[in-house]
Amino acid sequence: MDGDLSSSWDSDDEYEKFIRRMNPPRVVVDNDSCANATVIRVDSANKYGILLEVVQVLMDLNLIITKAYISSDGGWFMDVFNVRDRDGNKIEKEKDLDKIKNFIRKSLGEDSSFVPSRRKSVGFTPSSDHTSIELTGTDRPGLLSEVSAVLTDLRCNVVSAEVWTHNSRAAAVMQVTDEETGSAITDPEKLSRIKELLCNVLKGNNRSREAKTTVSVGVTQTERRLHQLMFDDRDYERSDEDSRNEHHRPKVTVVNWFDKDYSVVTVRCKDRPKLLFDTVCTLTDMQYVVFHGNVDAEGPEAYQEYCIRHVDGSPVNSEAERQRVIQCLEAAIERRVSEGLKLELCTSDRMGLLTDVTRIFRENGLSVTRAEVTTRSGKAINTFYVRDAAGNPVDPKTLDDIRAEIGQTVLQVKGHADHLKSPQGSPTRFLFGGLFKSRSLYNLGLIRPYT
């Protein structure tokens, strides 16, 4: 039986490769048809997860998507993206345009092996350069400080990390090296000890939702993996107190299309980079396929509209399923929203640097709500979003004390004054998107509320 299944899987995989070989992806980059954006058109044989593949490539290239038109009904995928660079400009250099085309073609080519994977919550991914540690647990003030202290005590150096918190849950993907070798940790006993101690830290006092310890396999893009970790940890489940704060949430609706077997998902919220990735990532990991879509982020609000079905071919067919889609998309959008004062640390990297910095935050009553840790050519470039332990804005006196201890030039404030206890008027840090200007499916009378 197992042999038959394996043979069938291999046969299907070879057939998909044959289709891609006979129909290579076509990528066209156009700088003439739009005055304020570079237009990228992608045509390819269709497969599950292809939209996420393309969006992820654009995100990895640090491009901002301002518009998108999606169509993947049948055996062919056709998509158009309007993109800009991080400074809001068109991509003018020929070498950058060629890079975009080559990256997308490689991602969608016959040798690509994209599988929307789902993995467990805590584990290690083997690599010759570093060991990747995945963590989930109950969020609390000082958690990052405790985690980094454990790693320092075990002589592990954090070379990069990304930490998200949402709805009292925390998730992290950290790349660490062994201090002695400067490369990946290979000692099984040391790996086991790291997992044991980190799980004890992550459990905290919450015994009802303990951290899991599972060795992971394969490699997944970090931000996608963070979405998966928090989804698996059910951070979308809200308490009664969370339910009272509905006016702060993104506006997500799910309705069924009249006389069609689609469900139509609409999302309205403040725009920011990677918003499209967050929503497409979540729909893909929930096993939904986007057949058609419109995305617009050029005005005061981002608007996204998707026609979806489950991979089994059915639309959303119950109220419970509809609510789950809404809650999961809301959570996916909120996870990346960086609440708190943005601080940037730039200094020479050394063993235990992250431990020392986060210990100072903790001792001064600050809680890290999100963090990005990177090292480049011996330099540590770390970004932290912080609030006080009660979740309130940071006291300016506390901030002065922390900067005096760490170094005024080493730790700089990158956020706005409205994240301090004495707020001053300042523009929001978010980019703003806009309502999709064409007539929506709802206004055309083609969709109806779920009944």
CSV table of C-alpha atoms in Angstrom, one decimal, residues 70 98 117 121-122 127-128 150 169 187 201 208 259 274 293 299 304 306 373 389 396 405 417 428 432 436:
chain,number,residue,atom,x,y,z
A,70,ILE,CA,-4.9,37.8,-9.6
A,98,ASP,CA,16.7,41.4,-14.6
A,117,SER,CA,4.6,22.9,4.6
A,121,SER,CA,6.1,24.5,17.1
A,122,VAL,CA,9.6,24.0,18.7
A,127,SER,CA,22.5,23.6,8.8
A,128,SER,CA,26.3,23.6,8.4
A,150,VAL,CA,19.7,30.5,28.5
A,169,ARG,CA,1.4,34.4,22.7
A,187,ASP,CA,26.2,17.7,19.8
A,201,VAL,CA,11.3,29.1,30.2
A,208,SER,CA,-2.5,24.7,30.3
A,259,ASP,CA,-24.8,31.4,-8.0
A,274,LYS,CA,4.2,42.8,3.5
A,293,GLY,CA,-8.3,38.8,-6.5
A,299,GLY,CA,-4.9,55.6,-0.8
A,304,GLN,CA,-8.0,43.3,-0.7
A,306,TYR,CA,-10.2,37.4,-3.0
A,373,VAL,CA,18.1,40.6,15.3
A,389,ALA,CA,5.4,45.9,31.5
A,396,PRO,CA,10.8,59.3,28.7
A,405,GLU,CA,23.5,52.7,30.1
A,417,ALA,CA,6.8,60.3,20.3
A,428,THR,CA,1.9,57.7,11.8
A,432,PHE,CA,-1.3,54.3,3.9
A,436,PHE,CA,-10.0,49.6,-4.5
